[in-house]
Amino acid sequence: MKFIDAFSPTEEELRIWASNPEAEYPVEMSQDWDLILADINYAEILIKLACEESPNKDFFLSCLYILSGASRSDEKAISELKVMLKLVPFNASEDVKLWVKRSENLFNNPALYNYDGWGWGDLAQDKGA
């Protein structure tokens, strides 16, 4: 899939990408596209796409972990993200609910941060508590 601007994809483009089982990072982004998307401006669509059944939902969950990790020491960002946490539907997957729980814990105790889990988004693959 070709994005009009991979640095600022639209919700429609993200939805199309999310539904493609063979989707790859945009060519111009190589490996850092998750870092571009891990932004409060994308939080709502990231939550929606992480909650939907799609071949790439784990990618969006990983972006949410990166976003939470990056927000951990910024009170304004934490406040904005806490509003977004409330958008997670009651029937969300356990993986998304776990992200909410872990994010709340991180915001209350920033010492829980570790780069691999939050900075790389590896916690998205860790299904433990």
Coordinates of C-alpha atoms in Angstrom, one line a residue, residues 24-104:
E24 CA 4.7 -3.8 5.4
Y25 CA 6.0 -0.6 6.8
P26 CA 5.9 2.2 4.3
V27 CA 9.1 2.2 2.2
E28 CA 10.1 5.7 3.3
M29 CA 9.8 4.8 6.9
S30 CA 11.9 1.6 7.2
Q31 CA 11.7 0.7 10.8
D32 CA 10.5 3.8 12.7
W33 CA 6.9 4.0 11.6
D34 CA 5.7 2.8 15.0
L35 CA 7.5 5.8 16.5
I36 CA 5.7 8.2 14.2
L37 CA 2.3 6.7 15.1
A38 CA 3.0 6.5 18.9
D39 CA 1.7 10.1 19.2
I40 CA -1.3 11.4 21.3
N41 CA -2.8 12.6 18.0
Y42 CA -3.1 9.0 16.8
A43 CA -4.2 7.6 20.2
E44 CA -7.9 7.3 19.4
I45 CA -7.4 5.4 16.1
L46 CA -4.6 3.3 17.6
I47 CA -7.0 2.2 20.3
K48 CA -9.7 1.4 17.7
L49 CA -7.3 -0.6 15.5
A50 CA -5.8 -2.5 18.5
C51 CA -9.4 -3.4 19.5
E52 CA -10.5 -4.6 16.1
E53 CA -9.9 -8.1 14.7
S54 CA -7.3 -7.5 12.1
P55 CA -4.0 -9.1 11.0
N56 CA -2.1 -6.1 12.3
K57 CA -3.8 -5.3 15.6
D58 CA -0.7 -6.3 17.6
F59 CA 1.3 -3.6 15.7
F60 CA -1.1 -0.9 16.9
L61 CA -1.1 -2.3 20.5
S62 CA 2.7 -2.0 20.3
C63 CA 2.4 1.6 19.3
L64 CA 0.1 2.2 22.3
Y65 CA 2.8 0.8 24.6
I66 CA 5.4 3.1 23.0
L67 CA 3.1 6.0 23.5
S68 CA 2.5 5.3 27.1
G69 CA 6.2 4.8 27.8
A70 CA 7.0 8.1 26.1
S71 CA 4.3 9.9 28.1
R72 CA 5.4 8.5 31.5
S73 CA 7.2 11.7 32.7
D74 CA 5.1 14.4 31.1
E75 CA 2.1 15.4 33.2
K76 CA 0.3 17.0 30.2
A77 CA 0.8 13.9 28.1
I78 CA -0.3 11.6 30.9
S79 CA -3.5 13.7 31.4
E80 CA -4.3 13.5 27.7
L81 CA -3.6 9.8 27.6
K82 CA -5.7 9.1 30.6
V83 CA -8.6 10.6 28.7
M84 CA -7.8 8.2 25.8
L85 CA -7.7 5.2 28.2
K86 CA -11.3 5.8 29.0
L87 CA -12.1 5.3 25.3
V88 CA -11.2 1.6 25.5
P89 CA -14.5 -0.3 25.1
F90 CA -15.7 -2.6 27.9
N91 CA -15.6 -5.5 25.5
A92 CA -12.0 -4.8 24.4
S93 CA -9.6 -7.8 24.2
E94 CA -7.7 -8.8 27.3
D95 CA -4.5 -7.6 25.6
V96 CA -5.9 -4.0 25.3
K97 CA -7.2 -4.1 28.8
L98 CA -3.8 -5.2 30.0
W99 CA -2.2 -2.2 28.2
V100 CA -4.7 0.1 30.1
K101 CA -3.8 -1.5 33.4
R102 CA -0.1 -1.4 32.8
S103 CA -0.2 2.2 31.6
E104 CA -2.1 3.3 34.7

